[in-house]
mmCIF file of C-alpha atoms and ligand atoms in Angstrom:
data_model
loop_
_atom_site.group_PDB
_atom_site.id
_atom_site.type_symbol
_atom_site.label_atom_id
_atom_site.label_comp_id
_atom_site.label_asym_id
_atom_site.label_seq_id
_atom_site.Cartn_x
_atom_site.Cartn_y
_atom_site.Cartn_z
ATOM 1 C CA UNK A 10 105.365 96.668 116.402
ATOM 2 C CA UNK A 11 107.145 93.886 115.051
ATOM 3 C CA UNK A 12 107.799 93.144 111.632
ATOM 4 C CA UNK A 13 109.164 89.707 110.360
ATOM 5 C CA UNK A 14 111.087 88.839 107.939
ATOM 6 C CA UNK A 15 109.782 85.293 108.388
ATOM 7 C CA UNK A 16 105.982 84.499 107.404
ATOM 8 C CA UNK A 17 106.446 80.523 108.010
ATOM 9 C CA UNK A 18 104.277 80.794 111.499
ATOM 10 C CA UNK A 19 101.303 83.180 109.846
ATOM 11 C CA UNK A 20 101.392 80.614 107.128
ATOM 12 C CA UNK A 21 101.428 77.696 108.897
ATOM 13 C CA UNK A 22 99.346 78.797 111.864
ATOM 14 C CA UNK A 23 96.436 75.781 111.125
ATOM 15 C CA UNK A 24 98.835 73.123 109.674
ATOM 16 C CA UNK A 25 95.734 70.880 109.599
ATOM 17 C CA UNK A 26 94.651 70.869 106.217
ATOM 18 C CA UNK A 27 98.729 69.954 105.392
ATOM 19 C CA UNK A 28 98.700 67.446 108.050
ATOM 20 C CA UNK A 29 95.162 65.520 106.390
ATOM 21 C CA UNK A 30 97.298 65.496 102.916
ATOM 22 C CA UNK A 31 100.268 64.037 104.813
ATOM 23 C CA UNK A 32 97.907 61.376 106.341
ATOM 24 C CA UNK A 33 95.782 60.583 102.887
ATOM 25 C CA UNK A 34 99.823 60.007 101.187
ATOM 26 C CA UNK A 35 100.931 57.851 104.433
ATOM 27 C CA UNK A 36 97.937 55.264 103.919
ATOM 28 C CA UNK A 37 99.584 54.943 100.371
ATOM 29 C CA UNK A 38 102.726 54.331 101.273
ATOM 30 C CA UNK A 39 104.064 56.316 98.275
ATOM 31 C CA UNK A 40 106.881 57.660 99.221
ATOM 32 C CA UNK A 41 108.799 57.894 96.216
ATOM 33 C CA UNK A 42 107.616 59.108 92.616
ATOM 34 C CA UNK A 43 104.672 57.950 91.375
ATOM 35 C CA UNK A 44 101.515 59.819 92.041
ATOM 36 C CA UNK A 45 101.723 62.459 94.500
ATOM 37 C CA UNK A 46 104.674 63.772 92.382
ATOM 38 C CA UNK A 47 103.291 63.491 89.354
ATOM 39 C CA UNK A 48 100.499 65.180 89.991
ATOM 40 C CA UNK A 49 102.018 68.033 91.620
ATOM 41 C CA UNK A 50 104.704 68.013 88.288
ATOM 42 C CA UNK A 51 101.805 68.717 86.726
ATOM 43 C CA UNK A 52 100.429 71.452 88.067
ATOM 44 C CA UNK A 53 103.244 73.354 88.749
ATOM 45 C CA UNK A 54 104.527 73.259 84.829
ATOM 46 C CA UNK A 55 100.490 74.877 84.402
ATOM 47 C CA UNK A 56 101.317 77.725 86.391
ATOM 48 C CA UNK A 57 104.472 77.724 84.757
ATOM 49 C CA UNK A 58 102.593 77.721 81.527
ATOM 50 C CA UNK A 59 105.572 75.152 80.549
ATOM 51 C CA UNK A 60 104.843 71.661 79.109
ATOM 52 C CA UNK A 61 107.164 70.070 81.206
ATOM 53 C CA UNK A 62 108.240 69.902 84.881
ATOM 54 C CA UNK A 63 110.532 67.760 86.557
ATOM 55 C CA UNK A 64 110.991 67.286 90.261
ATOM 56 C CA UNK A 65 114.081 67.278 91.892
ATOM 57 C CA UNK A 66 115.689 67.255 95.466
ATOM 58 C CA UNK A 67 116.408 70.994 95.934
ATOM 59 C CA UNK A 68 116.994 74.106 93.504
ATOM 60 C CA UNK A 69 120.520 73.895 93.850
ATOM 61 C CA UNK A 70 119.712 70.110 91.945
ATOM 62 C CA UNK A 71 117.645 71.630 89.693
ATOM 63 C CA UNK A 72 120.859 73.964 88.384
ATOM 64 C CA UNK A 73 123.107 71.072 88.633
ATOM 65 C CA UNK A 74 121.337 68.170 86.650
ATOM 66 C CA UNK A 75 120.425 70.963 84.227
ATOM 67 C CA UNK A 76 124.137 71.567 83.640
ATOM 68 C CA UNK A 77 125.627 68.113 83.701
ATOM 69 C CA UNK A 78 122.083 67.141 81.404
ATOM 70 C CA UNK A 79 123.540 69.689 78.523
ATOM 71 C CA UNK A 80 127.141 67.999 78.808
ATOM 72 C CA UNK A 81 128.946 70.949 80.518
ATOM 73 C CA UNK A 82 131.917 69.686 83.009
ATOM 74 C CA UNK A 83 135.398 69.727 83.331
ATOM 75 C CA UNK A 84 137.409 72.327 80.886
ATOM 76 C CA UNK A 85 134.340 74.610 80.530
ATOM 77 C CA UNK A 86 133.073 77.950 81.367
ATOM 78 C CA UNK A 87 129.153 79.277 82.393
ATOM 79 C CA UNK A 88 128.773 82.994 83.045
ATOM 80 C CA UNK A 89 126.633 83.687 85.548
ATOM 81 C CA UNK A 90 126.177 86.697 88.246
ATOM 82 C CA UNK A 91 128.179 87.203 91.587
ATOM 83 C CA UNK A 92 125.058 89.207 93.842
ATOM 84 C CA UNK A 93 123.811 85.978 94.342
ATOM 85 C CA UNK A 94 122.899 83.285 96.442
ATOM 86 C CA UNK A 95 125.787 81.155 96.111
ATOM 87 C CA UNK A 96 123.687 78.107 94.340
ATOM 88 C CA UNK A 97 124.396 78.836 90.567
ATOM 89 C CA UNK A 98 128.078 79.547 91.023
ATOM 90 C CA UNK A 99 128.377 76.224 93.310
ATOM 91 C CA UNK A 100 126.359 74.436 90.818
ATOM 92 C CA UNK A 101 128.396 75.153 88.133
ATOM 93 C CA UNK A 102 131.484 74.502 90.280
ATOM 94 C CA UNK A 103 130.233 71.284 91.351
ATOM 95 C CA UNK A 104 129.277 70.079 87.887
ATOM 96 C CA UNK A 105 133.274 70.149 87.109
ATOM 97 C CA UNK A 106 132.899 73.433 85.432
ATOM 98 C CA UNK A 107 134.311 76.785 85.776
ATOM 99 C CA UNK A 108 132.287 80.248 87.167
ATOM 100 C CA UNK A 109 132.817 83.228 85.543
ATOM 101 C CA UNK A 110 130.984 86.292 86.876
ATOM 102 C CA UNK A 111 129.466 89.145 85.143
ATOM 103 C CA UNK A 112 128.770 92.326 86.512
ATOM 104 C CA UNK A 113 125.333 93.638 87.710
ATOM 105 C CA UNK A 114 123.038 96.464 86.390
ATOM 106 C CA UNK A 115 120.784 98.799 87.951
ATOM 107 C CA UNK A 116 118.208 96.471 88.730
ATOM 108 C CA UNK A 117 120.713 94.078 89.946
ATOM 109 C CA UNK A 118 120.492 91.594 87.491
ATOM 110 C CA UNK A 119 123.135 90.478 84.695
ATOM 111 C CA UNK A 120 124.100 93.709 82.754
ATOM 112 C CA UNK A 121 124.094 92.545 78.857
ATOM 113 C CA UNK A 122 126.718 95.404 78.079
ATOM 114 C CA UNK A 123 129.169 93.425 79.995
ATOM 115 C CA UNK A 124 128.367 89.772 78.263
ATOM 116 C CA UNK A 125 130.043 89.655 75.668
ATOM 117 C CA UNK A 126 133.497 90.915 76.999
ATOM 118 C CA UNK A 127 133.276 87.632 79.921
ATOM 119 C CA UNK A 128 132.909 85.095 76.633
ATOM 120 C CA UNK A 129 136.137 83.096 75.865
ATOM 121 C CA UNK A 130 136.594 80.088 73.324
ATOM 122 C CA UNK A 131 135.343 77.670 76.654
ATOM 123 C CA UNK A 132 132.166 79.549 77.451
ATOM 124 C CA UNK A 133 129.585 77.023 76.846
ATOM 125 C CA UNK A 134 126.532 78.585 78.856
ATOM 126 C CA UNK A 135 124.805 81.550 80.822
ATOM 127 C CA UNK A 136 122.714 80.898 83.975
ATOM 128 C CA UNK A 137 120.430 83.807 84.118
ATOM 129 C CA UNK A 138 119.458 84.627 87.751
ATOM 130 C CA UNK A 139 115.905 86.859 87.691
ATOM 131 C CA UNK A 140 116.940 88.470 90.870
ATOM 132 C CA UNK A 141 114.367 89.070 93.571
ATOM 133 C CA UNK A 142 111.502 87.873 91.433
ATOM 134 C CA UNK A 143 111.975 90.502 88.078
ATOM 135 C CA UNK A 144 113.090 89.296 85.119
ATOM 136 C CA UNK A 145 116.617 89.622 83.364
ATOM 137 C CA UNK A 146 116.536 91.692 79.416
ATOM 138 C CA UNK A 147 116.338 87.691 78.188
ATOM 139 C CA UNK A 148 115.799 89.101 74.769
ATOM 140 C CA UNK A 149 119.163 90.817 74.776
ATOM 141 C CA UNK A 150 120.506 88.008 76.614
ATOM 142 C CA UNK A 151 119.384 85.506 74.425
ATOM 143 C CA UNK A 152 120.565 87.584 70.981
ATOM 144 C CA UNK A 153 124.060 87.607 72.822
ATOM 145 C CA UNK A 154 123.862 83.874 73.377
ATOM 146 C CA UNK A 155 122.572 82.578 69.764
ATOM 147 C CA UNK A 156 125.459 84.596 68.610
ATOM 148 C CA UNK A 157 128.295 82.624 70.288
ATOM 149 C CA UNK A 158 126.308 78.922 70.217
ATOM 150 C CA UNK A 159 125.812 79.435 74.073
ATOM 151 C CA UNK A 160 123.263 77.572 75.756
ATOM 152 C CA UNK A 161 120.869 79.465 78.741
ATOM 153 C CA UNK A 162 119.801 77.759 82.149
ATOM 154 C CA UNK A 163 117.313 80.342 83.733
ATOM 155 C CA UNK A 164 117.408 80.571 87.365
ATOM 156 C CA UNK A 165 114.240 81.278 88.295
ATOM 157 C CA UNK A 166 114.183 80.561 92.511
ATOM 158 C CA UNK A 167 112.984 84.097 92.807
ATOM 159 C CA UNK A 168 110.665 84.072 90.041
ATOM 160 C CA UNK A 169 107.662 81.572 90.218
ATOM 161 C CA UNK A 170 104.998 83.506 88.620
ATOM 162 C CA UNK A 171 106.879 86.288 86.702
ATOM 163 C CA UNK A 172 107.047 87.128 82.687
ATOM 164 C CA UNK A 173 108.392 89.647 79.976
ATOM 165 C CA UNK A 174 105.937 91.130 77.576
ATOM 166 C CA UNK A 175 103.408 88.108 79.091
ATOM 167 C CA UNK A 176 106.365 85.895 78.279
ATOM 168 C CA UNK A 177 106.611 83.676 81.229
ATOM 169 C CA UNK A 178 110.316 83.101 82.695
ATOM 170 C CA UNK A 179 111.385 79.328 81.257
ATOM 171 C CA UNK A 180 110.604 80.736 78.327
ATOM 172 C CA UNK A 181 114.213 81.333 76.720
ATOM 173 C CA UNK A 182 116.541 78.604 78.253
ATOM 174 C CA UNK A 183 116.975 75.272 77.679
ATOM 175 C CA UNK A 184 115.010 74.866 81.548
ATOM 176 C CA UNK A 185 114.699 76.941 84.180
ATOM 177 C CA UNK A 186 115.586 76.115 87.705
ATOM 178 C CA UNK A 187 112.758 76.176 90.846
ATOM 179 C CA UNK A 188 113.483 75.990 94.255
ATOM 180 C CA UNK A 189 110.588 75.233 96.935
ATOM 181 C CA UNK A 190 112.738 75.965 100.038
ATOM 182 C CA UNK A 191 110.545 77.313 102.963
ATOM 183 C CA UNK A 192 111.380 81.124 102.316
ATOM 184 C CA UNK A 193 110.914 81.032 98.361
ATOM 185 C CA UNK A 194 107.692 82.472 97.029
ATOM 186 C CA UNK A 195 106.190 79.040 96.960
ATOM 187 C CA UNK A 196 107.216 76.583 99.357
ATOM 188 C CA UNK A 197 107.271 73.582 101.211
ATOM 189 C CA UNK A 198 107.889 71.809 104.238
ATOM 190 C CA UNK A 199 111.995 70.846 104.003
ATOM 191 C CA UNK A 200 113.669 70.810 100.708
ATOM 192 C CA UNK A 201 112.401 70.782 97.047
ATOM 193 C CA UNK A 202 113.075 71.810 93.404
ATOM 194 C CA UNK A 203 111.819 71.777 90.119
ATOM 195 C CA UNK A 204 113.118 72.241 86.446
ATOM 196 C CA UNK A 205 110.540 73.563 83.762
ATOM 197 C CA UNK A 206 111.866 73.139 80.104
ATOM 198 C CA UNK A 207 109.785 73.200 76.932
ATOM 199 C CA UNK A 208 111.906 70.420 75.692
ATOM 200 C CA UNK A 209 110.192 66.709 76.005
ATOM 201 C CA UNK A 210 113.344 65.249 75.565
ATOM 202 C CA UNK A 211 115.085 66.770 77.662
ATOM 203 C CA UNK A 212 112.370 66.414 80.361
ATOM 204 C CA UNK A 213 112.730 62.506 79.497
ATOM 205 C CA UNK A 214 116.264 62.402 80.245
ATOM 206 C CA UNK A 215 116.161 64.561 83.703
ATOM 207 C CA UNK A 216 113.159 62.426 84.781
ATOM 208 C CA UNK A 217 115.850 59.478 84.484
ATOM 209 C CA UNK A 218 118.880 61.517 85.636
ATOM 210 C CA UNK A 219 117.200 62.719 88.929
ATOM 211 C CA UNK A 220 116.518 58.278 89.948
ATOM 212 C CA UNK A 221 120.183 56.814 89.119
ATOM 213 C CA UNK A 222 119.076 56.909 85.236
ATOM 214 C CA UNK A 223 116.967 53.603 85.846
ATOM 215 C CA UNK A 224 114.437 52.958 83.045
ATOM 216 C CA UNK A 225 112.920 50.233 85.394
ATOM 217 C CA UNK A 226 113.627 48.900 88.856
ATOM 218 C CA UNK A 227 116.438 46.727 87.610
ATOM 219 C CA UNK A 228 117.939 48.619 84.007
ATOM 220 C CA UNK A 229 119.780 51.713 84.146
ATOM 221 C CA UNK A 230 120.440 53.092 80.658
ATOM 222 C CA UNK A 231 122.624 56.651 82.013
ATOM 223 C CA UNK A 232 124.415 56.873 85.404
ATOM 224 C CA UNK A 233 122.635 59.923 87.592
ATOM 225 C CA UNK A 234 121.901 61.139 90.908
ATOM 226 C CA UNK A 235 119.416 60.363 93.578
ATOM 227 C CA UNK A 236 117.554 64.157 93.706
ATOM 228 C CA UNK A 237 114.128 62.735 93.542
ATOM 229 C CA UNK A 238 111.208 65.522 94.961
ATOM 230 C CA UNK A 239 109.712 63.738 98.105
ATOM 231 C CA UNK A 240 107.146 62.565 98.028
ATOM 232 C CA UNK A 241 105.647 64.410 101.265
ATOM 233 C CA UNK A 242 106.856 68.077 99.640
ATOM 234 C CA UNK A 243 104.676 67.000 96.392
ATOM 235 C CA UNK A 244 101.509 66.748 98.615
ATOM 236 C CA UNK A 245 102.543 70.160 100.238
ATOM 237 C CA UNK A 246 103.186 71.982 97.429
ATOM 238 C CA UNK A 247 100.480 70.508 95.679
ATOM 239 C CA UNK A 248 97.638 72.376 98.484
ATOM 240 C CA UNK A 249 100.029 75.377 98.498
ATOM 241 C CA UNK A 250 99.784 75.849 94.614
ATOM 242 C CA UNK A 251 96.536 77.090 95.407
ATOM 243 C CA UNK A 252 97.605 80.014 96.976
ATOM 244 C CA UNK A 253 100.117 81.210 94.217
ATOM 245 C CA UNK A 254 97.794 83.820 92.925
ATOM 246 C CA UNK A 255 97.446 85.320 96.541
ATOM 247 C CA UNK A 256 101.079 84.845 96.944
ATOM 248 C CA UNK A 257 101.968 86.795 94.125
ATOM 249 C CA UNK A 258 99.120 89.294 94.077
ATOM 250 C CA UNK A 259 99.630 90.590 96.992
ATOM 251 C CA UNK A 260 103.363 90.202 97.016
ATOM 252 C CA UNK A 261 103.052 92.460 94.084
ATOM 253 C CA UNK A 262 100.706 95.185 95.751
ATOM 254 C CA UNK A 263 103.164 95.227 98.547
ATOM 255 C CA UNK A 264 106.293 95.874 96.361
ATOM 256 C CA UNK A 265 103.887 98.611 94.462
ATOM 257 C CA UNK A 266 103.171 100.505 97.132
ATOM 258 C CA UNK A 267 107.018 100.531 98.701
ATOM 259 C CA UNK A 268 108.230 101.693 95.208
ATOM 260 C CA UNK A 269 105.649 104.602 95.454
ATOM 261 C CA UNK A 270 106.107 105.496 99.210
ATOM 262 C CA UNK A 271 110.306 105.518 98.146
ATOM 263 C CA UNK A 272 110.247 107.358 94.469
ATOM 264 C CA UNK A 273 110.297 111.218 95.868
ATOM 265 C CA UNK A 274 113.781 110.188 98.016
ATOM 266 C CA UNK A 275 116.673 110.460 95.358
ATOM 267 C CA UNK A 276 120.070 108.928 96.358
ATOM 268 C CA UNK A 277 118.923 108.493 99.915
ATOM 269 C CA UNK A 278 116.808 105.638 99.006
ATOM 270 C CA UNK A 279 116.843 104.747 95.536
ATOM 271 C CA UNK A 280 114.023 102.196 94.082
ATOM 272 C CA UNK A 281 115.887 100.337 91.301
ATOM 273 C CA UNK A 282 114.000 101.546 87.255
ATOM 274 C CA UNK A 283 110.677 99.340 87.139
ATOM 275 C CA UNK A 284 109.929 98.413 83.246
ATOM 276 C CA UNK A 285 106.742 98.253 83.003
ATOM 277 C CA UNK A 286 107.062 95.204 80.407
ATOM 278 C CA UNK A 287 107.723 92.932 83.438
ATOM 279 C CA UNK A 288 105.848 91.192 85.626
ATOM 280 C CA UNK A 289 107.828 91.278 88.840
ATOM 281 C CA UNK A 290 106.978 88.791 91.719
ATOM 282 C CA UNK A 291 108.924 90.772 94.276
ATOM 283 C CA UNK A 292 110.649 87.715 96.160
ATOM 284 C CA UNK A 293 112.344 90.409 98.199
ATOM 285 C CA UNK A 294 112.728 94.436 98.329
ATOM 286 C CA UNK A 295 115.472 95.033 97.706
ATOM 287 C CA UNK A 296 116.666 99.201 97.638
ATOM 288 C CA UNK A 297 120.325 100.646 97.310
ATOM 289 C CA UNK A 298 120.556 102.965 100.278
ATOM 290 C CA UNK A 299 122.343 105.892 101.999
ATOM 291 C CA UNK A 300 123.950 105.041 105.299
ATOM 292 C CA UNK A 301 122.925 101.121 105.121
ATOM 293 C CA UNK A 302 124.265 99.919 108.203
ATOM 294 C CA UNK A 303 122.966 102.841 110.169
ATOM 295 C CA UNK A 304 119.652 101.887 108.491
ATOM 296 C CA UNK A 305 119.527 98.366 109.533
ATOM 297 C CA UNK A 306 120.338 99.407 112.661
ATOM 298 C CA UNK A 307 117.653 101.816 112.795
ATOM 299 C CA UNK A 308 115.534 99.460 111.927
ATOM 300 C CA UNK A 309 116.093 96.398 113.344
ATOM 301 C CA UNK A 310 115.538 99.241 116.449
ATOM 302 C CA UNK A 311 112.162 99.628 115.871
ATOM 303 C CA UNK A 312 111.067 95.794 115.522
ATOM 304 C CA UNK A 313 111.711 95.629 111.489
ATOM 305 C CA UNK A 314 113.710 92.466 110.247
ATOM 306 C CA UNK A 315 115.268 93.658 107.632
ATOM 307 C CA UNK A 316 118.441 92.003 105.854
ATOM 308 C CA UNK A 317 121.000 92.228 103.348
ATOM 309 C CA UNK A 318 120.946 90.355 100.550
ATOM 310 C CA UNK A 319 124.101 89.788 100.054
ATOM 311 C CA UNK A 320 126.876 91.231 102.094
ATOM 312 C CA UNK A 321 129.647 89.209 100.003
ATOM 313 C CA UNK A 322 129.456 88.916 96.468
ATOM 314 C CA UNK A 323 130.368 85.592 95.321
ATOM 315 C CA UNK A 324 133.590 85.981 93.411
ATOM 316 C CA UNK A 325 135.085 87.258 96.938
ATOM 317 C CA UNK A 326 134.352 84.428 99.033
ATOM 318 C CA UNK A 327 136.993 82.521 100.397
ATOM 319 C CA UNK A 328 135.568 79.261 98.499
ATOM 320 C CA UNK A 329 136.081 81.211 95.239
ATOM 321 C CA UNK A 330 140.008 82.010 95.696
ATOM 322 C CA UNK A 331 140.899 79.815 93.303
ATOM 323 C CA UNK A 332 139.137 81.900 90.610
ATOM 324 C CA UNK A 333 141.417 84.908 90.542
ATOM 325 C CA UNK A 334 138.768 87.449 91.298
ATOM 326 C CA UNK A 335 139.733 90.855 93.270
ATOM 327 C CA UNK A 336 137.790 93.395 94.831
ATOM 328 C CA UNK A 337 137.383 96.341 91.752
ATOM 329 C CA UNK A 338 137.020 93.315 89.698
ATOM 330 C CA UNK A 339 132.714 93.859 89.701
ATOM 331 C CA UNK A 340 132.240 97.888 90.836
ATOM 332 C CA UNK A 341 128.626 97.941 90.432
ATOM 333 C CA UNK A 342 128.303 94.026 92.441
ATOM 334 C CA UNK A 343 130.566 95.512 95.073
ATOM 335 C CA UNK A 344 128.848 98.717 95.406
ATOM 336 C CA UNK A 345 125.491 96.994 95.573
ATOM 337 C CA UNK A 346 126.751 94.752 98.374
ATOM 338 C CA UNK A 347 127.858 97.844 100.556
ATOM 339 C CA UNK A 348 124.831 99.770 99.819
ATOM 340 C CA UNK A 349 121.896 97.856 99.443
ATOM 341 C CA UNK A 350 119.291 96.165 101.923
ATOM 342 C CA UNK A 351 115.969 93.964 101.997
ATOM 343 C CA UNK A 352 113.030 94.723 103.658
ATOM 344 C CA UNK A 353 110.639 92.230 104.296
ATOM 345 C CA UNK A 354 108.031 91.405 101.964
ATOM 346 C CA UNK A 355 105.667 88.688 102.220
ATOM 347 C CA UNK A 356 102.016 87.742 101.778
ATOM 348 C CA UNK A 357 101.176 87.859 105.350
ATOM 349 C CA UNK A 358 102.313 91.680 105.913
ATOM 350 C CA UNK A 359 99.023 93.377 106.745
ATOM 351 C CA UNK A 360 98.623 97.241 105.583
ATOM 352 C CA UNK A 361 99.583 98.222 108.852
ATOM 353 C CA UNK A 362 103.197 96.626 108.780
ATOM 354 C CA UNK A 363 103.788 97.821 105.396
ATOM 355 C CA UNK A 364 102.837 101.381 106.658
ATOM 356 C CA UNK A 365 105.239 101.109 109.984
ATOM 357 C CA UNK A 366 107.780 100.110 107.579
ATOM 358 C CA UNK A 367 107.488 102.832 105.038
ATOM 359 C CA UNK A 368 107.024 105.566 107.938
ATOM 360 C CA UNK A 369 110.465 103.840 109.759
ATOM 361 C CA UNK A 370 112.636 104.413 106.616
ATOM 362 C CA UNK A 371 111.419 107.776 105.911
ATOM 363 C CA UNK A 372 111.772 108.921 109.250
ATOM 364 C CA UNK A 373 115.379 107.757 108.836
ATOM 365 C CA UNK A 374 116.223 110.277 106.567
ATOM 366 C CA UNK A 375 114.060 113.128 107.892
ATOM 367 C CA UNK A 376 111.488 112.533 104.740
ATOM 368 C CA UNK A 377 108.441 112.515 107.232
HETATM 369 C C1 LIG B 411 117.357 79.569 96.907
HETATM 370 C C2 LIG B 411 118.106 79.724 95.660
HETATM 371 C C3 LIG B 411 118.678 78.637 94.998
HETATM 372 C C4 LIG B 411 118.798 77.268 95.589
HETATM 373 O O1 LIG B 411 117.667 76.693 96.036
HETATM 374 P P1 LIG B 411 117.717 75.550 97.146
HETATM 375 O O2 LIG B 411 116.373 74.905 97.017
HETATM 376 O O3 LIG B 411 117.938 76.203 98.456
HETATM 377 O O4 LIG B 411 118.812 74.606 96.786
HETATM 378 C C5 LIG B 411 119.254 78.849 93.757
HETATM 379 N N1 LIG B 411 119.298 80.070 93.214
HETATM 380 C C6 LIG B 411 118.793 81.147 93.833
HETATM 381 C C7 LIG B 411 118.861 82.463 93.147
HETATM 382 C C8 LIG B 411 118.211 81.018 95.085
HETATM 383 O O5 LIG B 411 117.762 82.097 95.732
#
């Protein structure tokens, strides 16, 4: 058997219905704004349950226009996480701004008990990343941040779909980032983002900052960037919207029954604590192992694509020298990275795979 990490050909084995969107937006010629975007801004920001949602080139865009929208640049600090996707930290980088990392809990998100001690006189915000599709303790978070004036950017790439106490994820920063690349839980064809905020103003002003901060064809009232969604990715991600509740149901049930088939196995394979308060979109699995490279081996063996997610933590990559870090400097981020590993989970697993999988790992360890 063979079990991919990919899910891009199951999805997208009958492309027609896509390709009769594409068709119905070429006789338009729209192929900027207007409509198709619109429209899709507005349903998205309903399954957000946000009022507001702003399209944007990428997710990596929708970090950086959020940052440089609040006034953070040059001389200042955001706190952020280092078990990461680089996007936030190069976001922050590229808005003029300086990174500073925070170490990880057990569920491999920011640990609160280590906030306060990263906050300096510059600090002037927190990017949140909800890791993997759970949520980060945002009310601790938060508490922390109304404390020292901080503003929060949620990164929420991982997280379409998932809440605290009900409380969706958007909910406690000044927006919340979206990213629509092909392997995110909702997708498109090439490149796309999105920033939810419950601010109108602020909405108003990213609108404008996304399209050179012209008002009209011919006035500019800010200078901005040109990270406009396309036109063609609205129409997709318009159809694939509704999916989302398949998408994350049964992303959900997968994740459910991988943390059940994993609880009796102790160190060997240890599922990260669930809270039951949080509704967790499982963008990956992700499981701190024993003997991780043997693992992967083992596994990519028998057909299984799993991967690690991420081998280097951020604050020792070569493009982050110039930040001081050194190894020791985040034990639980650097432990993670040696010990953990992703197994796929997608929408378009059938029982089978997710059995083959769970039977592989346990056989690993001798847990038949
Ligand atoms: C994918 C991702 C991004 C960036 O999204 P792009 O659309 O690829 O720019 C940002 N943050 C996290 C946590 C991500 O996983």
């Amino acid at each position: 058997m063979r079990v991919p990490f990919s899910y891009l050909e199951r999805q997208f084995a009958d492309p027609e219905p896509y390709l009769e969107d594409i068709r119905a937006l070429v006789s338009t010629g729209t192929f900027t704004l207007g409509e198709p975007v619109e429209r899709f801004e507005k349903h998205f920001a309903a399954l957000c349950q946000m009022p507001h949602a702003v399209g944007v080139g990428n997710g990596t865009d929708a970090l950086l226009l959020s940052i440089e929208i609040l006034g953070i640049g040059p001389g200042d600090e955001v706190i952020t996480t280092a078990n990461q996707f680089i996007a936030p930290a190069g976001a922050i980088a590229c808005a003029g701004a300086r990174p500073v990392f925070v170490d990880c809990d057990e569920e491999y998100m920011m640990d609160p008990g280590k906030l306060e001690a990263a906050i300096t006189p510059r600090t002037k915000a927190i990017i949140t990343v909800h890791h993997n599709g759970n949520v980060c303790d945002m009310p601790a978070i938060a508490a922390i941040a109304k404390k020292h004036g901080l503003r929060i950017i949620e990164d929420a790439c991982h997280a379409i779909g998932a809440s605290l106490d009900g409380v969706p994820v958007g909910s406690w920063g000044e927006t919340a980032c979206f990213s629509l690349h092909p392997l995110k839980n909702l997708n498109v064809w090439g490149d796309g983002g999105v920033i939810v905020t419950r601010s109108k103003e602020l909405a108003q002003k990213l609108s404008l900052y996304r399209n050179h901060g012209l008002k009209t064809r011919d006035e500019v009232v800010m200078f901005g960037h040109n990270s406009r969604l396309h036109s063609v990715q609205a129409v997709i991600g318009d159809r694939l919207l509704g999916q989302a509740e398949f998408i994350t149901n049964r992303r959900i049930e997968i994740g459910k029954r991988f943390d059940a088939a994993f609880a009796d196995m102790g160190e060997d394979v240890r599922v990260p604590p669930r809270r039951p308060n949080v509704k967790h979109v499982y963008f990956q699995y992700i499981l701190r192992v024993r003997r991780r490279d043997e693992l992967l081996a083992f596994l990519h063996d028998a057909g299984i694509e799993a991967k690690i997610h991420y081998p280097i933590p951020i604050h020792l990559q070569e493009g982050a020298k110039y930040l001081g870090y050194k190894p020791g400097d985040l034990p639980v981020t650097e432990e993670d990275s040696r010990r953990i590993i992703s197994l796929p989970l997608h929408q378009h697993l059938t029982d089978d795979e997710v059995a083959y999988v769970i039977d592989t790992v346990r056989s690993f360890y001798h847990a038949a």
